[in-house]
Short mmCIF file of C-alpha atoms and ligand atoms in Angstrom, two decimals:
data_model
loop_
_atom_site.label_atom_id
_atom_site.label_comp_id
_atom_site.label_asym_id
_atom_site.label_seq_id
_atom_site.Cartn_x
_atom_site.Cartn_y
_atom_site.Cartn_z
CA MET W 1 133.37 83.30 112.74
CA ALA W 2 132.08 85.49 110.62
CA LEU W 3 129.06 83.86 110.44
CA ILE W 4 128.31 84.25 113.69
CA PRO W 5 126.54 87.24 113.51
CA GLY W 6 124.65 86.35 110.24
CA ILE W 7 123.01 83.22 111.72
CA LEU W 8 122.24 85.19 115.05
CA ALA W 9 120.33 87.71 112.53
CA LYS W 10 118.80 85.12 110.27
CA ALA W 11 117.66 83.42 113.25
CA ARG W 12 116.09 86.24 114.97
CA THR W 13 114.70 88.09 112.61
CA ALA W 14 112.69 84.00 111.45
CA SER W 15 111.13 84.67 114.77
CA LEU W 16 109.54 87.68 113.93
CA PRO W 17 106.12 88.06 112.86
CA ARG W 18 106.97 88.08 108.30
CA ILE W 19 104.91 90.54 106.28
CA LEU W 20 104.91 90.12 102.92
CA ILE W 21 104.37 92.64 100.02
CA VAL W 22 104.19 91.54 96.45
CA GLY W 23 105.00 94.79 94.27
CA GLY W 24 107.37 96.86 94.48
CA GLY W 25 105.45 99.96 92.91
CA ALA W 26 104.20 103.19 93.10
CA GLY W 27 102.25 101.69 96.98
CA GLY W 28 104.68 98.62 97.47
CA LEU W 29 107.49 100.05 98.08
CA GLN W 30 106.40 103.53 99.21
CA LEU W 31 104.59 100.24 102.48
CA ALA W 32 108.00 98.29 102.52
CA THR W 33 110.64 101.28 103.23
CA ARG W 34 107.60 102.80 105.82
CA LEU W 35 107.23 99.08 107.44
CA GLY W 36 111.02 98.83 107.20
CA SER W 37 112.13 101.69 109.05
CA THR W 38 109.82 101.75 112.01
CA LEU W 39 108.51 98.23 112.43
CA GLY W 40 111.88 95.97 110.74
CA ARG W 41 114.60 98.39 112.41
CA ARG W 42 112.70 98.16 115.74
CA GLY W 43 112.33 94.13 115.22
CA GLN W 44 108.86 94.11 116.27
CA ALA W 45 108.70 92.07 111.95
CA HIS W 46 110.85 90.75 109.85
CA ILE W 47 109.28 92.82 106.50
CA VAL W 48 110.03 91.14 103.03
CA LEU W 49 109.10 92.60 99.66
CA VAL W 50 109.01 90.99 96.49
CA ASP W 51 108.56 92.29 93.28
CA ARG W 52 109.26 90.56 89.73
CA LEU W 53 111.81 93.20 88.43
CA PRO W 54 115.07 94.51 90.17
CA THR W 55 114.12 97.66 89.87
CA HIS W 56 111.43 100.44 91.08
CA PHE W 57 110.21 102.65 88.33
CA TRP W 58 107.50 105.41 89.04
CA LYS W 59 104.73 103.64 87.09
CA PRO W 60 102.32 107.76 85.73
CA LEU W 61 106.26 108.41 84.30
CA LEU W 62 105.98 105.48 81.41
CA HIS W 63 104.50 108.20 79.06
CA GLU W 64 107.58 110.66 79.36
CA ALA W 65 109.84 107.02 79.54
CA ALA W 66 107.83 106.51 76.20
CA SER W 67 108.04 109.83 74.88
CA GLY W 68 111.92 109.92 75.38
CA HIS W 69 111.41 112.70 77.57
CA ARG W 70 112.59 110.84 80.58
CA ASP W 71 115.57 107.93 80.86
CA PRO W 72 114.12 105.44 82.30
CA ALA W 73 118.00 105.00 83.77
CA SER W 74 118.10 108.03 86.03
CA HIS W 75 115.06 107.32 87.51
CA THR W 76 115.13 104.10 88.20
CA ILE W 77 115.68 102.81 91.96
CA GLU W 78 116.76 99.87 92.87
CA TYR W 79 115.53 97.83 95.17
CA ALA W 80 118.12 95.33 97.60
CA ALA W 81 119.98 99.87 98.07
CA GLN W 82 116.42 100.23 98.94
CA ALA W 83 115.84 97.49 101.03
CA LYS W 84 119.39 97.21 102.97
CA ARG W 85 118.68 101.84 104.00
CA TYR W 86 115.07 101.07 104.70
CA GLY W 87 115.32 97.95 107.22
CA PHE W 88 113.99 95.40 105.45
CA GLU W 89 114.33 92.12 103.04
CA PHE W 90 114.15 92.06 99.03
CA VAL W 91 113.05 88.69 96.82
CA GLN W 92 113.02 89.03 92.96
CA GLY W 93 110.82 86.96 91.78
CA GLU W 94 107.39 86.67 89.98
CA LEU W 95 104.44 85.48 92.51
CA LYS W 96 103.28 82.58 91.78
CA SER W 97 101.02 81.34 94.13
CA VAL W 98 99.40 80.82 97.27
CA ASP W 99 98.83 78.51 99.52
CA ARG W 100 96.26 80.29 102.11
CA ALA W 101 96.03 77.38 104.16
CA ARG W 102 99.95 77.17 104.81
CA ARG W 103 100.20 80.60 104.86
CA VAL W 104 103.19 80.55 101.50
CA ALA W 105 104.05 82.10 99.16
CA THR W 106 105.52 80.92 95.82
CA ILE W 107 108.08 82.13 94.31
CA GLY W 108 109.22 81.68 90.43
CA ALA W 109 112.30 81.30 89.34
CA VAL W 110 114.40 84.06 88.14
CA LEU W 111 116.50 83.64 84.88
CA ASP W 112 118.72 85.12 83.08
CA ASN W 113 118.51 86.54 80.15
CA ASP W 114 119.19 83.65 78.39
CA GLY W 115 116.35 81.92 79.88
CA THR W 116 118.98 79.46 81.78
CA GLN W 117 117.51 79.86 85.58
CA ILE W 118 120.22 82.16 88.13
CA VAL W 119 117.98 81.29 90.78
CA PRO W 120 114.91 78.18 91.87
CA GLN W 121 111.31 78.33 92.62
CA ARG W 122 111.08 79.04 96.30
CA GLU W 123 108.39 79.24 98.82
CA VAL W 124 108.05 81.96 101.38
CA PRO W 125 106.28 81.60 104.51
CA TYR W 126 104.21 84.87 105.79
CA HIS W 127 102.15 86.00 108.86
CA ASP W 128 100.90 88.62 106.62
CA LEU W 129 100.60 88.74 103.13
CA VAL W 130 100.08 92.24 101.27
CA LEU W 131 99.28 92.26 97.70
CA ALA W 132 100.37 95.39 95.46
CA VAL W 133 100.60 93.62 92.49
CA GLY W 134 99.26 96.42 90.55
CA SER W 135 97.14 96.11 87.56
CA VAL W 136 97.94 95.07 83.43
CA THR W 137 95.93 96.12 80.48
CA ASN W 138 92.49 95.03 79.45
CA PHE W 139 92.06 94.98 75.89
CA PHE W 140 88.22 93.64 76.83
CA ASN W 141 88.47 91.52 74.26
CA VAL W 142 88.51 93.17 71.93
CA PRO W 143 89.95 91.49 68.30
CA GLY W 144 93.89 91.61 67.85
CA ALA W 145 93.88 94.79 70.52
CA ALA W 146 96.05 91.72 72.65
CA ARG W 147 98.36 91.22 69.66
CA HIS W 148 98.67 94.62 67.10
CA ALA W 149 98.44 96.79 70.14
CA LEU W 150 101.35 98.20 72.57
CA PRO W 151 100.63 97.81 75.97
CA LEU W 152 102.19 100.10 78.88
CA GLU W 153 102.59 99.11 81.89
CA HIS W 154 106.86 98.50 82.77
CA VAL W 155 109.67 100.44 81.45
CA GLY W 156 110.27 96.96 79.70
CA HIS W 157 107.30 98.31 76.65
CA ALA W 158 107.87 102.11 77.22
CA GLU W 159 111.58 101.48 75.91
CA ASP W 160 109.79 98.93 72.97
CA PHE W 161 107.08 101.79 71.92
CA ARG W 162 110.59 104.21 72.18
CA LYS W 163 112.86 102.22 70.11
CA ARG W 164 109.96 101.96 67.57
CA PHE W 165 108.96 105.60 67.49
CA LEU W 166 112.27 106.74 67.21
CA ALA W 167 112.85 104.61 63.84
CA ALA W 168 109.45 104.99 62.82
CA CYS W 169 110.99 108.69 62.54
CA ALA W 170 114.25 108.41 61.29
CA LYS W 171 112.59 105.94 57.86
CA ILE W 172 110.47 108.98 57.89
CA ASN W 173 113.50 111.79 57.58
CA HIS W 174 114.71 109.37 55.25
CA LEU W 175 112.74 109.40 52.51
CA ALA W 176 111.46 112.75 52.91
CA ASP W 177 115.59 113.79 52.16
CA ALA W 178 116.38 112.23 49.27
CA PRO W 179 116.59 114.14 46.55
CA GLY W 180 113.29 114.02 44.98
CA ALA W 181 111.57 112.53 47.42
CA PRO W 182 108.21 111.48 46.01
CA LEU W 183 105.23 111.96 48.60
CA VAL W 184 105.13 109.70 52.02
CA ARG W 185 102.03 108.57 53.81
CA PRO W 186 102.95 109.98 57.51
CA VAL W 187 103.79 107.75 60.18
CA CYS W 188 100.35 107.22 61.62
CA ILE W 189 99.99 106.68 65.59
CA ASN W 190 97.74 105.56 67.06
CA VAL W 191 96.41 106.44 70.36
CA ILE W 192 93.58 104.83 72.05
CA GLY W 193 92.20 105.79 74.85
CA ALA W 194 91.29 109.70 75.56
CA GLY W 195 91.52 108.79 79.60
CA ALA W 196 94.40 110.67 81.74
CA THR W 197 97.20 108.56 80.31
CA GLY W 198 96.49 108.59 76.76
CA VAL W 199 95.73 111.92 76.81
CA GLU W 200 99.32 113.06 78.15
CA LEU W 201 100.80 109.98 75.75
CA ALA W 202 99.24 112.03 72.54
CA ALA W 203 100.88 115.38 73.74
CA ALA W 204 103.68 114.11 74.84
CA LEU W 205 104.68 112.31 71.38
CA ARG W 206 103.44 115.49 69.29
CA HIS W 207 105.82 116.96 71.39
CA ALA W 208 108.70 114.99 71.18
CA VAL W 209 108.31 115.17 67.30
CA GLY W 210 109.69 118.57 67.21
CA GLN W 211 111.89 118.22 69.08
CA LEU W 212 113.42 114.70 67.35
CA ALA W 213 112.92 116.79 64.26
CA ALA W 214 115.02 119.68 66.02
CA TYR W 215 118.05 117.30 67.20
CA ARG W 216 118.52 115.21 64.77
CA PHE W 217 116.00 114.72 62.29
CA ARG W 218 116.42 117.60 60.16
CA ALA W 219 114.16 116.69 56.70
CA LEU W 220 110.57 115.59 59.60
CA ASP W 221 107.51 118.17 58.79
CA PRO W 222 105.95 117.36 62.28
CA ASP W 223 102.69 117.78 61.86
CA ARG W 224 103.24 116.62 57.39
CA ASP W 225 104.97 113.65 58.60
CA VAL W 226 103.80 112.37 61.44
CA GLN W 227 99.76 111.87 62.04
CA ILE W 228 98.90 111.25 65.81
CA ARG W 229 95.44 110.64 66.89
CA LEU W 230 93.73 109.26 70.13
CA ILE W 231 91.00 107.37 70.28
CA GLU W 232 87.67 107.48 71.94
CA GLY W 233 84.31 105.18 72.89
CA THR W 234 82.41 108.08 75.45
CA ALA W 235 82.05 111.26 73.77
CA ARG W 236 84.93 112.88 75.05
CA VAL W 237 88.76 113.49 75.98
CA LEU W 238 89.76 112.55 80.01
CA PRO W 239 85.11 111.45 80.79
CA VAL W 240 85.38 111.26 84.69
CA LEU W 241 86.67 115.22 84.35
CA ASP W 242 84.37 117.87 84.60
CA PRO W 243 83.97 118.47 81.01
CA ARG W 244 84.80 121.93 81.42
CA ILE W 245 88.57 120.06 81.84
CA SER W 246 87.60 117.57 78.88
CA ALA W 247 86.61 120.76 76.29
CA ARG W 248 89.37 122.76 76.96
CA THR W 249 92.02 119.57 76.63
CA ARG W 250 90.39 118.37 72.98
CA ALA W 251 91.33 121.81 72.57
CA GLN W 252 95.05 121.76 73.57
CA LEU W 253 95.27 119.00 71.01
CA GLU W 254 93.78 120.21 68.37
CA ARG W 255 96.05 122.46 68.58
CA LEU W 256 99.04 119.48 69.15
CA HIS W 257 97.41 118.93 65.27
CA ILE W 258 97.05 115.34 67.28
CA GLU W 259 93.53 114.21 65.69
CA VAL W 260 91.26 113.67 68.17
CA LEU W 261 87.35 110.97 66.95
CA THR W 262 85.54 110.10 70.63
CA ASP W 263 82.43 108.07 70.46
CA THR W 264 84.71 105.79 68.13
CA ARG W 265 85.33 102.58 70.09
CA VAL W 266 87.68 99.43 67.98
CA ALA W 267 86.03 96.64 66.78
CA SER W 268 89.03 95.37 65.32
CA VAL W 269 92.95 96.32 65.77
CA GLU W 270 95.23 94.63 62.55
CA GLU W 271 99.03 95.19 62.28
CA ASP W 272 98.99 97.42 59.75
CA ALA W 273 94.89 99.75 60.92
CA ILE W 274 92.34 99.84 62.72
CA VAL W 275 88.76 98.55 62.12
CA THR W 276 85.90 100.60 64.13
CA SER W 277 82.57 99.69 64.66
CA THR W 278 81.09 101.69 62.08
CA GLY W 279 82.99 100.20 59.92
CA ALA W 280 86.30 102.90 59.01
CA VAL W 281 88.77 101.73 58.18
CA LEU W 282 92.15 104.03 59.72
CA PRO W 283 95.62 103.35 59.28
CA ALA W 284 98.52 102.19 62.14
CA ASP W 285 102.05 101.75 61.96
CA MET W 286 102.31 101.86 65.98
CA THR W 287 99.18 101.53 68.19
CA ILE W 288 98.80 101.78 71.46
CA TRP W 289 96.21 100.51 73.90
CA ALA W 290 95.68 102.66 77.00
CA ALA W 291 92.09 102.48 77.10
CA GLY W 292 91.30 100.46 80.70
CA VAL W 293 92.96 98.28 83.72
CA ALA W 294 92.62 94.99 84.61
CA GLY W 295 93.83 92.64 87.76
CA PRO W 296 96.32 90.91 86.61
CA ALA W 297 95.45 87.10 85.50
CA MET W 298 97.95 85.18 88.69
CA LEU W 299 95.24 86.81 91.09
CA ARG W 300 92.43 83.87 89.47
CA THR W 301 95.45 81.27 91.11
CA ILE W 302 94.97 81.75 94.42
CA GLU W 303 92.20 79.63 95.39
CA GLY W 304 89.07 81.52 97.20
CA LEU W 305 90.11 85.13 96.66
CA ALA W 306 86.77 87.22 95.62
CA LEU W 307 87.74 89.27 92.25
CA SER W 308 85.82 92.52 91.05
CA ALA W 309 85.21 92.38 87.14
CA SER W 310 87.73 94.13 87.25
CA ASN W 311 89.98 90.90 88.25
CA GLN W 312 90.58 93.14 91.50
CA VAL W 313 91.20 91.27 95.75
CA ILE W 314 88.03 91.97 96.77
CA VAL W 315 88.83 94.04 99.99
CA THR W 316 86.58 95.32 103.07
CA ASP W 317 88.02 99.12 103.93
CA THR W 318 90.03 97.79 106.54
CA LEU W 319 92.22 96.40 103.59
CA GLN W 320 92.04 92.98 104.04
CA THR W 321 90.48 90.53 102.22
CA PRO W 322 86.83 89.67 103.47
CA ASP W 323 87.44 85.56 104.15
CA ASP W 324 90.58 85.41 105.12
CA PRO W 325 92.55 89.17 107.30
CA HIS W 326 96.25 87.35 106.79
CA VAL W 327 96.05 88.09 103.25
CA PHE W 328 95.72 91.61 102.22
CA ALA W 329 95.40 94.40 99.17
CA PHE W 330 96.12 98.16 98.21
CA GLY W 331 96.57 100.34 95.25
CA ASP W 332 95.30 99.43 90.84
CA CYS W 333 95.54 95.40 91.91
CA ALA W 334 91.97 95.63 94.78
CA ALA W 335 89.34 96.70 94.63
CA CYS W 336 88.61 98.87 97.83
CA PRO W 337 84.92 100.46 97.89
CA ALA W 338 84.54 104.47 97.96
CA GLY W 339 83.39 105.88 100.79
CA GLY W 340 81.07 103.05 102.13
CA SER W 341 79.06 103.11 98.63
CA SER W 342 78.77 100.42 95.70
CA ARG W 343 81.80 101.70 93.48
CA TYR W 344 85.47 100.70 94.25
CA LEU W 345 88.14 103.63 94.11
CA PRO W 346 90.06 104.44 90.58
CA PRO W 347 93.31 103.30 90.55
CA ARG W 348 95.39 106.05 90.41
CA ALA W 349 99.15 106.07 92.43
CA GLN W 350 97.30 108.41 94.48
CA VAL W 351 94.64 106.16 96.33
CA ALA W 352 98.02 103.34 96.18
CA HIS W 353 100.36 106.57 97.85
CA GLN W 354 97.52 106.91 100.66
CA GLN W 355 96.85 103.38 101.69
CA ALA W 356 100.10 102.45 102.12
CA VAL W 357 100.48 104.89 104.99
CA TYR W 358 97.16 103.49 105.65
CA LEU W 359 98.10 100.52 106.47
CA SER W 360 102.13 101.47 107.86
CA GLN W 361 100.28 102.84 110.94
CA ALA W 362 98.11 99.79 110.91
CA PHE W 363 100.52 97.52 110.74
CA ALA W 364 101.95 99.47 114.14
CA ARG W 365 98.28 99.76 115.57
CA ARG W 366 97.94 95.42 115.22
CA ILE W 367 101.24 94.87 116.18
CA ALA W 368 99.98 96.90 119.71
CA GLY W 369 97.53 95.27 120.66
CA LYS W 370 95.02 98.76 119.56
CA PRO W 371 92.33 99.35 117.57
CA VAL W 372 92.24 99.65 113.68
CA ALA W 373 89.77 102.20 111.94
CA GLY W 374 88.95 101.82 108.13
CA PHE W 375 90.44 103.26 105.18
CA VAL W 376 89.58 106.51 103.56
CA PHE W 377 90.38 108.07 100.46
CA ARG W 378 90.84 112.41 100.58
CA ASP W 379 90.57 112.97 96.75
CA SER W 380 93.70 115.68 96.97
CA GLY W 381 92.22 115.87 92.45
CA THR W 382 93.54 115.44 89.04
CA VAL W 383 96.73 116.56 87.76
CA VAL W 384 96.71 115.93 84.06
CA SER W 385 99.92 116.51 81.71
CA LEU W 386 99.64 118.02 79.01
CA GLY W 387 103.89 118.31 78.07
CA GLU W 388 105.05 121.89 76.88
CA SER W 389 101.94 122.85 76.60
CA GLY W 390 100.78 123.39 79.89
CA ALA W 391 98.56 120.80 82.34
CA LEU W 392 94.87 121.47 83.94
CA TYR W 393 94.48 120.05 86.93
CA GLN W 394 91.12 119.47 89.34
CA ALA W 395 89.66 119.45 92.42
CA ASP W 396 86.46 118.40 93.36
CA LEU W 397 85.37 120.60 96.76
CA ARG W 398 82.70 119.43 98.75
CA VAL W 399 80.83 122.65 99.50
CA ARG W 400 77.98 122.51 96.99
CA ASP W 401 79.32 120.31 95.02
CA ARG W 402 81.24 121.78 93.16
CA SER W 403 84.73 121.56 90.47
CA VAL W 404 87.72 124.16 90.61
CA ILE W 405 89.88 123.72 87.46
CA VAL W 406 93.15 125.36 86.87
CA ASP W 407 95.08 125.01 85.01
CA GLY W 408 99.32 127.95 83.52
CA LEU W 409 102.21 128.07 85.42
CA ALA W 410 100.44 126.61 88.86
CA ALA W 411 98.97 123.14 87.61
CA SER W 412 102.24 122.27 85.40
CA GLY W 413 103.33 123.19 89.38
CA LEU W 414 101.40 120.61 90.44
CA TYR W 415 102.23 118.11 87.78
CA ARG W 416 105.88 118.01 88.52
CA LEU W 417 104.93 118.13 92.18
CA LEU W 418 103.56 114.42 91.77
CA TYR W 419 106.83 112.62 91.07
CA ARG W 420 109.15 114.80 94.05
CA LYS W 421 106.11 114.22 96.63
CA HIS W 422 107.07 109.57 95.81
CA LEU W 423 109.76 110.72 96.03
CA LEU W 424 109.96 112.06 100.00
CA GLY W 425 107.10 108.65 100.50
CA VAL W 426 110.44 106.01 99.54
CA HIS W 427 113.55 108.26 99.91
CA GLY W 428 113.18 111.25 102.28
CA THR W 429 113.79 115.04 102.60
CA ARG W 430 118.43 114.87 102.26
CA HIS W 431 117.84 111.95 99.64
CA THR W 432 114.17 113.28 97.40
CA LEU W 433 116.76 117.06 97.79
CA LEU W 434 120.44 115.55 96.53
CA GLN W 435 118.82 114.09 93.71
CA THR W 436 116.64 116.54 92.58
CA LEU W 437 119.19 118.37 92.42
CA GLY W 438 121.09 115.99 90.45
CA GLN W 439 117.58 115.37 88.17
CA PHE W 440 118.56 118.99 87.11
CA LEU W 441 121.38 119.05 86.19
CA GLN W 442 121.95 116.13 84.25
CA ARG W 443 118.27 117.79 82.51
CA TYR W 444 120.06 121.39 81.69
CA ASN W 445 123.11 119.27 80.19
CA ARG W 446 121.49 117.30 78.49
CA PRO W 447 119.38 117.48 75.00
CA SER W 448 115.43 117.25 76.13
CA ILE W 449 114.90 114.31 74.92
CA LYS W 450 116.53 110.78 74.21
CA LEU W 451 117.97 110.88 71.30
CA HIS W 452 119.38 107.20 71.04
C1 LIG H 1 101.62 106.16 81.43
C2 LIG H 1 100.52 106.37 83.08
C3 LIG H 1 100.15 107.34 82.99
C4 LIG H 1 99.65 106.92 84.63
N1 LIG H 1 99.88 109.13 85.03
C5 LIG H 1 98.55 109.13 86.55
C6 LIG H 1 98.28 109.98 86.69
O1 LIG H 1 99.54 111.17 86.67
N2 LIG H 1 98.62 109.70 88.29
C7 LIG H 1 97.51 109.12 89.19
O2 LIG H 1 97.06 109.66 89.94
N3 LIG H 1 97.74 107.69 88.43
C8 LIG H 1 98.68 107.49 87.42
N4 LIG H 1 98.83 106.04 86.45
C9 LIG H 1 98.44 105.39 87.37
C10 LIG H 1 99.70 105.08 88.07
O3 LIG H 1 100.24 104.69 87.76
C11 LIG H 1 99.01 103.52 89.19
O4 LIG H 1 97.70 103.96 89.55
C12 LIG H 1 99.54 103.70 90.33
O5 LIG H 1 101.15 102.65 90.09
C13 LIG H 1 99.09 102.04 91.37
O6 LIG H 1 100.68 101.72 91.93
P1 LIG H 1 100.55 100.17 92.41
O7 LIG H 1 101.40 99.89 93.36
O8 LIG H 1 99.35 99.42 92.53
O9 LIG H 1 100.83 99.26 91.16
P2 LIG H 1 102.38 99.59 90.44
O10 LIG H 1 103.29 101.10 91.03
O11 LIG H 1 101.45 99.21 88.48
O12 LIG H 1 103.49 99.27 90.76
C14 LIG H 1 102.98 97.10 90.79
C15 LIG H 1 104.13 96.74 91.32
O13 LIG H 1 104.01 94.94 91.22
C16 LIG H 1 105.26 93.83 90.40
N5 LIG H 1 104.59 92.72 90.11
C17 LIG H 1 103.65 92.72 89.44
N6 LIG H 1 103.42 91.30 89.33
C18 LIG H 1 104.14 91.15 90.26
C19 LIG H 1 104.10 89.35 90.39
N7 LIG H 1 102.81 88.49 89.61
N8 LIG H 1 104.80 89.31 91.44
C20 LIG H 1 105.88 90.00 91.80
N9 LIG H 1 105.52 91.53 91.47
C21 LIG H 1 104.83 91.96 90.75
C22 LIG H 1 105.67 94.84 89.07
O14 LIG H 1 106.50 95.16 88.42
C23 LIG H 1 105.47 96.90 90.40
O15 LIG H 1 106.54 97.01 90.21
C24 LIG H 1 99.41 106.49 85.37
C25 LIG H 1 99.26 105.42 85.10
C26 LIG H 1 99.90 104.99 83.70
C27 LIG H 1 100.59 104.00 82.91
#
C-alpha cells in the first residue's frame, strides 16, 4: 500500500512537460530552484536538474577555496536536499550526448571512488532541454599548458592546488628552519592571466602566505620565501576594465610583492618552468592557468548545435538555439548576443544569474500561452577583490559613456554582497540569514585560513 502514493506521483509527473536542466552551477541551480518552486509545485511541469557532482559550490569563490580562506565544506549545497525543498528532481551524472530527434539526453554512469559502477548510464527524455554546463579552461593550445598548468574549474581543482601550496610552504619552512640553513630558492607560483580570476587568486595567495607564516610556518618569510608572479599577455592587468582600475590594481599587487609581468606571452609550460615568447625561462613550482575559458568539449558531440569560436552554444535573445526551439543554453556555455551587437555576453556569474531569472519567467509565460520577450542584460558593474587589501568596483554609466570607480569599504561590501545575492536566489531570505549567521560564527571561532 505504501507504494501507491509514489506510483501515483510518478504517473502524474510522467504526463507533465519535462524541463531538463543540465548543470547546477551559478545559473542552473537558480533556475531549477525557481522553476521547481513555481511550475513544479503547481504541477504544471516536471523539473529535473542533472549535475555530474552531488553538491554545488559557487564558482566565484574558487580562488578563496584554493588559497584556504574558504572551507568548501561550509559552503556546498547538496542538490538532493535542494531538490526536496524546492520541488524538483535531482539526477546525478554527466551529460554524454543528446538525441535531438527523439528528445532524449544520455546521462553517464555514476562510479564510486574505486571506479565501480553505482548507477548505469541512463536515458532521460525531455520536452525542453536547458544547457547550463558552464565552461572549461582554455589553454589556447599552448604546448605543455594542459599537462603542467593547473586549471581552476571546480572544488576538486581548488583543493588539489591548496594541498600542493600548503606542502610547498611546509617544505620551505622546514628548510629555512634548519640550523645553519643554506639559502634556498623561493617557491615560485605563477598565475597566468591577469583577468579578474588571476588577479583575485594572486592577491589571495599572497595574503594566505602571510597567514600561514603567522599560524603555522614560523620560519617562513612570506616575501623572501614565496614568489608570486602574475603573467599577462596584454599591456595591462584587468584588460577589459577601465585603465584607471588596471593602474590601481597593479600598484596594489606590487605593494603585496606580487611580480606583475604584462605584455608577456607564454610560449610553453614545462614541469618546472615557463618559457615566454621572447625565450625567457621563469622558474615554476606551481603554475595556475587563468587565461581564458571555452565551452566544454562535450557540446561538440550534440549534433546540429551551432557553436561559437570559443565552443559555446550560439543562442538567440530568447536563449534558444536557432535551429531547435526545445534546446536552450545560458551562462558560460552559451554565446548570447550582447544587445543586438556582434559581440557575446561575457562569461560572468552576473550574466548567468540574470539569465536564470529571465528563463524562469519565460517558461512560466510559455506554459501560460503568453508571448515571451527577449533577454536584456543589465550590467550592474564589476567588483574585483584583492582580499584583505580591499576591492575595486567599476560601474559603467549610460550617461555620457563614463565609468565610476569605487574602492575601500564600499567596494569590499559589494564584493561580499555578491555571494549573499546568490544565496538569496537559491535559499530565500530566512535560510540565507541563518546561513550567514552560522558562517559568521564559524569564521569567528576558527583561524582565518585552513591550516591542514
Ligand atoms: C576563480 C573564479 C572567480 C570568479 N569570480 C567571478 C566574479 O567575481 N564575478 C562574476 O560575475 N563571475 C566570476 N567568475 C565566473 C563565474 O564563476 C561564472 O561565470 C559562472 O559560474 C557561470 O555560471 P554557469 O551556471 O554558466 O556555470 P558554472 O557555475 O560553472 O556551473 C556549471 C555546472 O555544470 C556542471 N557540469 C559541467 N559539465 C557537465 C556535464 N557534462 N554534465 C552534467 N553537469 C555538468 C558542473 O558540475 C557545474 O555544476 C569567476 C570564476 C572563477 C573560476
